[in-house]
Coordinates of C-alpha atoms in Angstrom, one line a residue:
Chain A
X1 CA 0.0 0.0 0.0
X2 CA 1.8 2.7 -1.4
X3 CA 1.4 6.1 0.9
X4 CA 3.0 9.4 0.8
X5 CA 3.1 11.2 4.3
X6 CA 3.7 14.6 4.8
X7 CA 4.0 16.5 8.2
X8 CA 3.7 20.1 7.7
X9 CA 4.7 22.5 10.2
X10 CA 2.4 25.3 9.6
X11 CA -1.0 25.8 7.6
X12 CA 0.8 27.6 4.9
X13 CA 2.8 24.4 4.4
X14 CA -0.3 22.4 4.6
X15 CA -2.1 24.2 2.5
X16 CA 0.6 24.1 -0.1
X17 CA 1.0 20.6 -0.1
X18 CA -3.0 19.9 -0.8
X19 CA -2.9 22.1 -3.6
X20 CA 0.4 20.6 -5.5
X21 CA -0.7 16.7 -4.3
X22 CA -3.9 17.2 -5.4
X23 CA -7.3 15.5 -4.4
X24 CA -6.4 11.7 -3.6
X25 CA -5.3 12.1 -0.3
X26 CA -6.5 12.6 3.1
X27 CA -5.4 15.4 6.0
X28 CA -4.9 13.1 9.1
X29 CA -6.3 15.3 12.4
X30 CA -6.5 12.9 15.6
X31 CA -6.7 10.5 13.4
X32 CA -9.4 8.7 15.8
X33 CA -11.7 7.8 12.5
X34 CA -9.3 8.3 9.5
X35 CA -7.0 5.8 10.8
X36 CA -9.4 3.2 11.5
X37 CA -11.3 3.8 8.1
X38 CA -8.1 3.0 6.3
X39 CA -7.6 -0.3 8.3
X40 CA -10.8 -1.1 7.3
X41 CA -9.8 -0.3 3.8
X42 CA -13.2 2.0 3.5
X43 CA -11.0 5.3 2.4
X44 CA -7.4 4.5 0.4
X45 CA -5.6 8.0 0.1
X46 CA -2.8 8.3 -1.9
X47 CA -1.2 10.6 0.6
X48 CA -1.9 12.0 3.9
X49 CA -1.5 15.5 5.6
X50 CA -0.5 15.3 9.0
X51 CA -1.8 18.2 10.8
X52 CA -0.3 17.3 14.5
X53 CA 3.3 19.3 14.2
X54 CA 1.1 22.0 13.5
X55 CA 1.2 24.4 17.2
X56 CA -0.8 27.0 15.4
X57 CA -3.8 25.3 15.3
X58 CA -4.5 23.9 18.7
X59 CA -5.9 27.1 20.9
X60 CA -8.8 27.7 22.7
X61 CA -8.8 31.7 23.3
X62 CA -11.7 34.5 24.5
X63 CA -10.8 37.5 22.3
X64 CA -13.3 40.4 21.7
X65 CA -16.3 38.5 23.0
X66 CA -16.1 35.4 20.8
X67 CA -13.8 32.3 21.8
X68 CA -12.2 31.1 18.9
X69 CA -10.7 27.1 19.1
X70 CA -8.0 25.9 16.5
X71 CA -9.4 22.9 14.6
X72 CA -6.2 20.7 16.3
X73 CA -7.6 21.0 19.6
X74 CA -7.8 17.6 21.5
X75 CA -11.3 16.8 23.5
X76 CA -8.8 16.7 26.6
X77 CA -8.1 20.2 25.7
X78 CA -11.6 21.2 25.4
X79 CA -12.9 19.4 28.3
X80 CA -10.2 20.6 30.5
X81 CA -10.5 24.3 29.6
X82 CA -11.3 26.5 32.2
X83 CA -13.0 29.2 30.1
X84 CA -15.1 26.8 28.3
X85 CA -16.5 24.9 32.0
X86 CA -17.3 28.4 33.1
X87 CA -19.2 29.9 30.3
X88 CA -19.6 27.1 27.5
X89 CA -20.0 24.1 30.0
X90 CA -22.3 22.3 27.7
X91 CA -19.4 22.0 25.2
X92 CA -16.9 21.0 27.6
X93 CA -19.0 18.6 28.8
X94 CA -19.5 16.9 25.4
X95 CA -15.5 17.1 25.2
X96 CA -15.3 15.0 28.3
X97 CA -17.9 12.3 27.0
X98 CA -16.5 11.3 23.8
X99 CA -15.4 8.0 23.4
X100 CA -12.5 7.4 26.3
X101 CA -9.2 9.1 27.6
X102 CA -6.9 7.7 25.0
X103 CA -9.3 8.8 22.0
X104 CA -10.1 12.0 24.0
X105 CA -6.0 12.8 23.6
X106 CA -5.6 12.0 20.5
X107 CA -9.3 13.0 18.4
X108 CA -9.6 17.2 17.5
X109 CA -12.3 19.4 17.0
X110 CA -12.0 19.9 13.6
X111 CA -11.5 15.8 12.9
X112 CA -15.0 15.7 14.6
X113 CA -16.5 18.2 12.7
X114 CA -14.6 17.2 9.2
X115 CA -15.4 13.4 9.8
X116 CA -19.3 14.2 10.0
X117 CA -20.7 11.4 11.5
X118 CA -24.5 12.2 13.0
X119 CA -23.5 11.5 16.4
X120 CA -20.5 13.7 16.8
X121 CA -20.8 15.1 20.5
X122 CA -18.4 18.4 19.7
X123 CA -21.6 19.4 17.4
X124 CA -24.3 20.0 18.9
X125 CA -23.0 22.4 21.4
X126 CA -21.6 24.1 18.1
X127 CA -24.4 24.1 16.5
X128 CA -26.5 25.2 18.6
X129 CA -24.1 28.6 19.6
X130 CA -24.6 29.0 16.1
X131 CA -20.6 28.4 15.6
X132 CA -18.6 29.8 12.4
X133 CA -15.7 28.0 10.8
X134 CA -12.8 29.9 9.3
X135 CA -11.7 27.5 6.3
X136 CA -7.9 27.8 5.3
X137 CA -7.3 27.4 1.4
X138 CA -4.1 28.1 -0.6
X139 CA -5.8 31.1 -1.9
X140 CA -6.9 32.4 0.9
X141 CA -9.7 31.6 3.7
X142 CA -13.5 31.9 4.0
X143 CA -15.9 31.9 6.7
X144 CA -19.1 29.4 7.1
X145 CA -21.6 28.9 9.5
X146 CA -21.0 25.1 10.8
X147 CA -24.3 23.9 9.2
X148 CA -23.0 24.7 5.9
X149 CA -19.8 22.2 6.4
X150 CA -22.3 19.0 6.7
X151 CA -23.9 17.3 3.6
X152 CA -25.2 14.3 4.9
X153 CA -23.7 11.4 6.7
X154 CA -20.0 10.9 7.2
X155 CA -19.9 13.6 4.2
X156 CA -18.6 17.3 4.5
X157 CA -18.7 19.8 1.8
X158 CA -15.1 21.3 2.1
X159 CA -13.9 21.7 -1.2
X160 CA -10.4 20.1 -2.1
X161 CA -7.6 21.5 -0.5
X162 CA -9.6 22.7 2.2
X163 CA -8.5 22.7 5.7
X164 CA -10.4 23.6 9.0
X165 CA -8.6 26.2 10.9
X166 CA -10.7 27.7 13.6
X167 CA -14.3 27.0 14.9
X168 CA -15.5 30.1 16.8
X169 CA -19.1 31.7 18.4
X170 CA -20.2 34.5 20.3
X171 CA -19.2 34.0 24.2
X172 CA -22.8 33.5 25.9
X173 CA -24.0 36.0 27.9
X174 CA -22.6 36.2 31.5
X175 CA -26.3 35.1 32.8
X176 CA -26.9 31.8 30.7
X177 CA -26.1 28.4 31.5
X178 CA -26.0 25.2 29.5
X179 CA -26.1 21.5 29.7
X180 CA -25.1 18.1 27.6
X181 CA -26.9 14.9 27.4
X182 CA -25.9 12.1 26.0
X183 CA -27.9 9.1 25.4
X184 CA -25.6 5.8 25.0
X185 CA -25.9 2.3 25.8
X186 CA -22.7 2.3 28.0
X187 CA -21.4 5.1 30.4
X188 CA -17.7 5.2 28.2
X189 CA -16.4 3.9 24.7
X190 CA -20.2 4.8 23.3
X191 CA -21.4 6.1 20.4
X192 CA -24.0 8.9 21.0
X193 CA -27.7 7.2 20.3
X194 CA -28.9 11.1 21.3
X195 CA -26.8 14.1 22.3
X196 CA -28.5 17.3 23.4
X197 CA -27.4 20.6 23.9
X198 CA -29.1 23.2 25.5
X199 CA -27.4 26.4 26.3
X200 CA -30.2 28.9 27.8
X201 CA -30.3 32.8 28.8
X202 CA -32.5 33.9 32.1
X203 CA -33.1 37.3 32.9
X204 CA -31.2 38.1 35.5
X205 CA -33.0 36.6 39.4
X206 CA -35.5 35.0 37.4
X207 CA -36.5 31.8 35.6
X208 CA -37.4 34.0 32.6
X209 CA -35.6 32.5 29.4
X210 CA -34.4 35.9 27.3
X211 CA -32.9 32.8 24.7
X212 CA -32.8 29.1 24.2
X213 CA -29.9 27.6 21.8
X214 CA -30.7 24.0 21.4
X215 CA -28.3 21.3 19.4
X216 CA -29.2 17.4 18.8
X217 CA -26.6 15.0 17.5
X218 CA -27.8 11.8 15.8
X219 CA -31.4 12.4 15.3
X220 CA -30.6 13.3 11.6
X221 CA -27.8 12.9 9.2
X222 CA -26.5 15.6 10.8
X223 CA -26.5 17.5 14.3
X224 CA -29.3 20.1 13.7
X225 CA -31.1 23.1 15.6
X226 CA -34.0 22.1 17.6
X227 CA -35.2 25.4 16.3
X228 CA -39.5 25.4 17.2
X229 CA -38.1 24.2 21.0
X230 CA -36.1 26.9 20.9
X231 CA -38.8 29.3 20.3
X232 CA -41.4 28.2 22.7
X233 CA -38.9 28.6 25.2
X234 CA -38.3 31.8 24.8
X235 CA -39.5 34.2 27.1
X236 CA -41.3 31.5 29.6
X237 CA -40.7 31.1 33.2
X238 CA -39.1 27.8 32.8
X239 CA -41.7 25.9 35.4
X240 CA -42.4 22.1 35.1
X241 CA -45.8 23.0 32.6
X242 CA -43.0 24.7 30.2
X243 CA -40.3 21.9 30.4
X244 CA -43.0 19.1 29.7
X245 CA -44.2 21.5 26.6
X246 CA -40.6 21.9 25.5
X247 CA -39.8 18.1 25.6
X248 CA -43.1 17.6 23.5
X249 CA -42.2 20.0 20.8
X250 CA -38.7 18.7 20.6
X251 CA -39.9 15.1 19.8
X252 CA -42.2 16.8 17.1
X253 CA -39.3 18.5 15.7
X254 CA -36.8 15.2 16.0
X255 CA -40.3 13.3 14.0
X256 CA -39.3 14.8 11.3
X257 CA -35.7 14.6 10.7
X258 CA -35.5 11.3 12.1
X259 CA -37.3 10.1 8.9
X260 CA -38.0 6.1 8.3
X261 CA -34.8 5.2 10.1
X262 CA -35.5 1.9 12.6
X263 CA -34.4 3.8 15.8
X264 CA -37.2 6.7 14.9
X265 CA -40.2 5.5 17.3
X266 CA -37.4 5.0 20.1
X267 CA -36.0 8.3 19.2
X268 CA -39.1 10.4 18.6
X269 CA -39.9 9.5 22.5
X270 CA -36.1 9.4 24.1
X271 CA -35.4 12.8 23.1
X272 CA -38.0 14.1 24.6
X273 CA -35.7 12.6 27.5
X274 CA -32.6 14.3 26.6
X275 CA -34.6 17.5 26.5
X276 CA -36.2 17.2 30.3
X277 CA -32.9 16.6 31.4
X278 CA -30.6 19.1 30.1
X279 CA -33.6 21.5 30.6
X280 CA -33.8 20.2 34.3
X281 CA -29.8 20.4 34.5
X282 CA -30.0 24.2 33.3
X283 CA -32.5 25.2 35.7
X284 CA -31.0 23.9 38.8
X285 CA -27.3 24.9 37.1
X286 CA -29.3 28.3 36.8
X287 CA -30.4 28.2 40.3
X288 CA -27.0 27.7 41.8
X289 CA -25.6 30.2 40.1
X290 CA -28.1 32.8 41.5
X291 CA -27.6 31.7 45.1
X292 CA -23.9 32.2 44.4
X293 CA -24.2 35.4 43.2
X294 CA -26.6 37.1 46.2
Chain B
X1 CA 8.0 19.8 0.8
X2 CA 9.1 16.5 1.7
X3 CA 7.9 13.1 2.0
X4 CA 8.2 11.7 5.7
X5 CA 10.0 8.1 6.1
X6 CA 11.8 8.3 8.9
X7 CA 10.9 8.4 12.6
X8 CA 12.4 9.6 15.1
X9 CA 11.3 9.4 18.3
X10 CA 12.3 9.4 22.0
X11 CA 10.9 5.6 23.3
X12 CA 11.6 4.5 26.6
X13 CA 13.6 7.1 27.3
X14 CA 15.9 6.8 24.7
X15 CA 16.2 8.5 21.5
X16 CA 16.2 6.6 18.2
X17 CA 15.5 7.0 14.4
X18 CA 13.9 4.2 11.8
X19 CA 12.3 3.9 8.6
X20 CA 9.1 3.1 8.4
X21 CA 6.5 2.6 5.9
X22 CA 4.1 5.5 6.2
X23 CA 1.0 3.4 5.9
X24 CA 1.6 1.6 9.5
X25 CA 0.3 2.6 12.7
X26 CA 2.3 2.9 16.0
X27 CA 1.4 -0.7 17.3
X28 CA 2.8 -2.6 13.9
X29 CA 6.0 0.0 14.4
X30 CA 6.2 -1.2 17.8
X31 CA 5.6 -4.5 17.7
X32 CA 7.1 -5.5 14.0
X33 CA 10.0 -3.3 13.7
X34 CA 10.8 -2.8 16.9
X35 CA 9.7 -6.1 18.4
X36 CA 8.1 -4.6 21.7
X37 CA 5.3 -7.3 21.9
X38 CA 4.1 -6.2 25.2
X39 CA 1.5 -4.1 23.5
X40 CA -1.7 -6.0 22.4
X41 CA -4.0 -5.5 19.5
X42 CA -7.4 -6.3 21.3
X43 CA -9.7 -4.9 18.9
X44 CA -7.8 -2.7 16.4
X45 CA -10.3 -0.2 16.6
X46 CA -9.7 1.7 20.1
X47 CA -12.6 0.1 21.9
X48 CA -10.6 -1.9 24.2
X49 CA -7.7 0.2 25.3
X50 CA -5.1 -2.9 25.6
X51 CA -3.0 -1.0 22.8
X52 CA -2.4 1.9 25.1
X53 CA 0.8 3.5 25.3
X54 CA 2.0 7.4 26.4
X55 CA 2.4 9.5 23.9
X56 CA 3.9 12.5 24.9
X57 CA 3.0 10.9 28.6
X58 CA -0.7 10.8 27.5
X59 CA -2.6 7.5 27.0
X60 CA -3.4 6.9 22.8
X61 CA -4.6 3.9 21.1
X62 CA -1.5 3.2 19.7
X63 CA -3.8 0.6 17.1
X64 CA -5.2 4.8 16.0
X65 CA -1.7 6.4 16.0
X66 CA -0.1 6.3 12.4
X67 CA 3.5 5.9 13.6
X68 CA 4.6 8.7 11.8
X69 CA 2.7 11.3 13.9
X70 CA 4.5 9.7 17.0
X71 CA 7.6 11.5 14.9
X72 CA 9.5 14.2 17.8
X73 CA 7.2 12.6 20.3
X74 CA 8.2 10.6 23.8
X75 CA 6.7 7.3 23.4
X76 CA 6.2 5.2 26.8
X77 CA 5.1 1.4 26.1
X78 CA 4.9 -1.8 29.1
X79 CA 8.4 -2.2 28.6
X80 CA 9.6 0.9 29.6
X81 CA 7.6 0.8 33.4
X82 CA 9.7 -0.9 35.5
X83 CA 12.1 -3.9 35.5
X84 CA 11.7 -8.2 36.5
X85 CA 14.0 -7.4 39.4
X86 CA 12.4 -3.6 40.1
X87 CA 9.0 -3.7 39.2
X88 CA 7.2 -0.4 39.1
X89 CA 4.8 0.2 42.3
X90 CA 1.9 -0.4 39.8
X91 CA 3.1 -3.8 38.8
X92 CA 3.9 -4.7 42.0
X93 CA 0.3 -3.7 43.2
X94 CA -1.5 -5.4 40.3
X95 CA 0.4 -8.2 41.4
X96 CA -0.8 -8.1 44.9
X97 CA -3.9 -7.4 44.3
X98 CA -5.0 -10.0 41.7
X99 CA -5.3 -7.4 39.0
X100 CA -3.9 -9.8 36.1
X101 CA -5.6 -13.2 35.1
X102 CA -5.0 -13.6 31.3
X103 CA -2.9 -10.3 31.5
X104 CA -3.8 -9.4 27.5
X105 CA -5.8 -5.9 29.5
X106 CA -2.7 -5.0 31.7
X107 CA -0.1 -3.2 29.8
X108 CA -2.8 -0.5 28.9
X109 CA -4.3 -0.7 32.4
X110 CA -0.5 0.3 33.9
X111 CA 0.0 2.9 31.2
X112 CA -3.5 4.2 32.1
X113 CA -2.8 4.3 35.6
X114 CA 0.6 5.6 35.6
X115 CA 0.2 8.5 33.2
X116 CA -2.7 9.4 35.4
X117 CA -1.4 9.2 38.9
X118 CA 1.6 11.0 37.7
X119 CA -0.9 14.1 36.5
X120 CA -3.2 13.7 39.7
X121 CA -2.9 13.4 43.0
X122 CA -5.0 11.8 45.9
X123 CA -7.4 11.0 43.2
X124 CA -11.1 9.3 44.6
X125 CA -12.2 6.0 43.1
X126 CA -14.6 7.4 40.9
X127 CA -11.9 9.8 39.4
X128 CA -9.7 6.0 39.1
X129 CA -12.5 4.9 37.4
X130 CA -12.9 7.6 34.7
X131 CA -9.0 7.7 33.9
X132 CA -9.3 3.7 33.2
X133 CA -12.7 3.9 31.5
X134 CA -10.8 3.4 27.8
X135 CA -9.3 0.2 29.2
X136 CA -11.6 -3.1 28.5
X137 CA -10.9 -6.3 31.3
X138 CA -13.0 -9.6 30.4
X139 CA -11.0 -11.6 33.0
X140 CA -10.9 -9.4 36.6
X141 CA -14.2 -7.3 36.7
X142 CA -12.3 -4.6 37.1
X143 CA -12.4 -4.2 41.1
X144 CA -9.2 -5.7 41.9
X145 CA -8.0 -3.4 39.1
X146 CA -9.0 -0.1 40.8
X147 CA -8.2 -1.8 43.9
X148 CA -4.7 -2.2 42.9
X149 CA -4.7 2.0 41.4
X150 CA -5.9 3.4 44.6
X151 CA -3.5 1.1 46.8
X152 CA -0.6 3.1 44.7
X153 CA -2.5 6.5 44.7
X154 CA -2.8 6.1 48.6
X155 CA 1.0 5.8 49.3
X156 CA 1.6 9.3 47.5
X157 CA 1.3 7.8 43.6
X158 CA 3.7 7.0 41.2
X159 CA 7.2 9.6 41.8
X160 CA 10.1 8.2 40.4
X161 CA 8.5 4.8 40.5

């Protein structure tokens, strides 16, 4: 099996070797999925781009009230980032639940993203912030929103020569909290059945949502908006009546992107589980955070 | 820009250089070339753990690694903790405790432990329990396992073990 690797040392470099190798090959991230697909002998790249010598794109920094993460950055990295438990738990959280310690070290952000299974847990939290990428190409860069990136399963819609570079969103506001489910048959080494994330805005000493930002992984080919929850949500007092009218309209919603798959009638009802409990999480993360602040 | 062949790489605390064909992962490098069998290819697809080595003194499926990215990296496998005649506190514990029947899950479980207790100090069960979660036993049912990890954690970890 006949395999050029290269091993850039910056994105320049990188970029430069995509466009002169041209489109059989493969840019190797964590390597968590890529490897294992070529084992399997499911992708067969004629070369691969090693991103991992690459410093420049494993950051996670709060500039200007976004926080901006390079695409290299490990789930360890993201799980054990104090900016992100603070004001993005729900994303940190997802970090810490993927897969197990060793694949937590060595899979990125951007491989997550790139790799675009329906059940990657770096998503939903992403999606829901609304999250931008910034997309490094040797003529330049552009900017999408993450939605854009995903065209179905396992398939993204870079264009060749394409590399991720930096994932970013707004910073919530200082008076929001946020939560991550994940539904899996074991409690380490799963695969997501449902990931929620539900990153919610209260006016300040009150229950009174200003904004609900709501991600699900793996209830369509790609991690989507829960965007009809997120508007009944907004502006209620999030009491038990509202939670229970939230969890229904989410399992509407998840109806219709789960489509004719076999898990659907389990699915349909279960996220209306993943909903009451990241709701249920928020409010009493919500709660604690207003007795710590009287 | 150039094609990468060659690895080098600090392993065991010593630094050496190979070819290697680019398409193999760390665990062929390691156990082909370099004839370090002490790491086991359980699954192949980093479900089990029991390819676990340190990269960089953190725990990888080394079955996921493509040995070339271990290039200007530490590497840490089984052979490397302790010695027949000085085994490393882990080993001895493991030992003591019943940790190893078949002994296919231990080399990951030591690596597991050891890169962990040498990041974290008086670390609870539960916190034990996470750090080993990417290792798979079908033999000990795991208690004697943790048993063994707190027993070290409780005399002040893994220093200079």
């Amino acid at each position: 099996m006949a395999l050029d690797y290269f091993q850039p040392k910056s994105i320049e470099e990188a970029v430069q070797v995509l466009a002169t190798e041209g489109e059989a090959g493969k840019i190797l991230a964590g390597g968590t999925d890529l490897v294992l697909h070529m084992q399997e002998g499911k992708v067969k790249p004629k070369y691969l781009v090693d991103l991992s010598k690459i410093e420049a794109l494993r950051y996670i920094e709060e500039k200007d009230g976004f926080i901006r993460i390079g695409s290299m950055t490990t789930f360890t990295d993201l799980a054990e980032a104090l900016i992100l438990r603070k004001r993005v738990s729900a994303l940190a959280e997802a970090a810490s639940l993927v897969g197990s310690p060793q694949i937590r070290n060595q899979g990125t952000v951007g491989g997550n993203i790139a790799n675009a299974s329906p059940a990657a847990d770096a998503v939903p939290p992403l999606v829901a912030l609304d999250a931008k990428l910034k997309i490094y190409h040797q003529q330049g860069e552009r900017d999408v929103s993450i939605s854009e990136v995903f065209g179905g399963v396992g398939k993204n819609l870079l264009h060749p020569g394409e590399i991720i570079g930096e994932i970013y969103f707004p910073i919530p506001d200082i008076h929001s909290v946020s939560s991550f489910y994940k539904l899996a048959r074991r409690k380490s080494l799963a695969i997501s059945r449902i990931s929620g994330a539900v990153f919610l805005q209260f006016k300040p000493n009150s229950y009174e949502v200003i904004k609900a930002q709501i991600g699900l992984g793996a209830i369509a080919p790609n991690p989507i908006k829960a965007g009809k929850t997120e508007e009944l949500l907004a502006g209620r007092i999030l009491d038990d009546g509202v939670i229970t009218e939230a969890v229904r309209k989410a399992s509407e919603e998840a109806a219709i992107s789960l489509g004719d798959r076999p898990s659907a009638v389990y699915k349909k009802d279960a996220v209306g589980g993943v909903i009451r409990g990241a709701l249920a999480h928020c409010r009493l993360a919500w709660q604690s955070k207003m007795g710590r602040e009287r | 820009m150039v094609k990468l062949e060659t690895l080098e790489m600090t392993l065991n605390g010593k630094q050496i250089s190979l070819q290697v064909a680019p398409h193999k992962r760390l665990i062929d490098v390691l156990r082909e070339d370099l004839g370090l069998k002490g790491t086991k290819e359980g699954c192949g697809e980093g479900e089990c753990g029991a390819c676990t080595v340190l990269l960089n003194g953190e725990p990888v499926n080394s079955c996921l690694v493509m040995a070339l990215q271990a290039n200007d990296c530490q590497v840490e496998t089984i052979e490397g903790v302790g010695t027949e005649d000085q085994p490393h506190p882990l080993q001895r514990a493991f030992i003591e405790k019943g940790a190893v029947q078949c002994g296919y899950c231990t080399p990951g479980m030591i690596l597991s432990a050891k890169a962990f207790l040498e990041k974290k100090s008086n670390p609870t069960r539960d916190e034990i329990k996470v750090a080993m979660s990417g290792n798979i036993c079908r033999c000990t049912g795991y208690k004697k396992i943790i048993d063994a990890v707190v027993s070290v954690a409780k005399k002040g970890g893994t220093a200079n073990g």
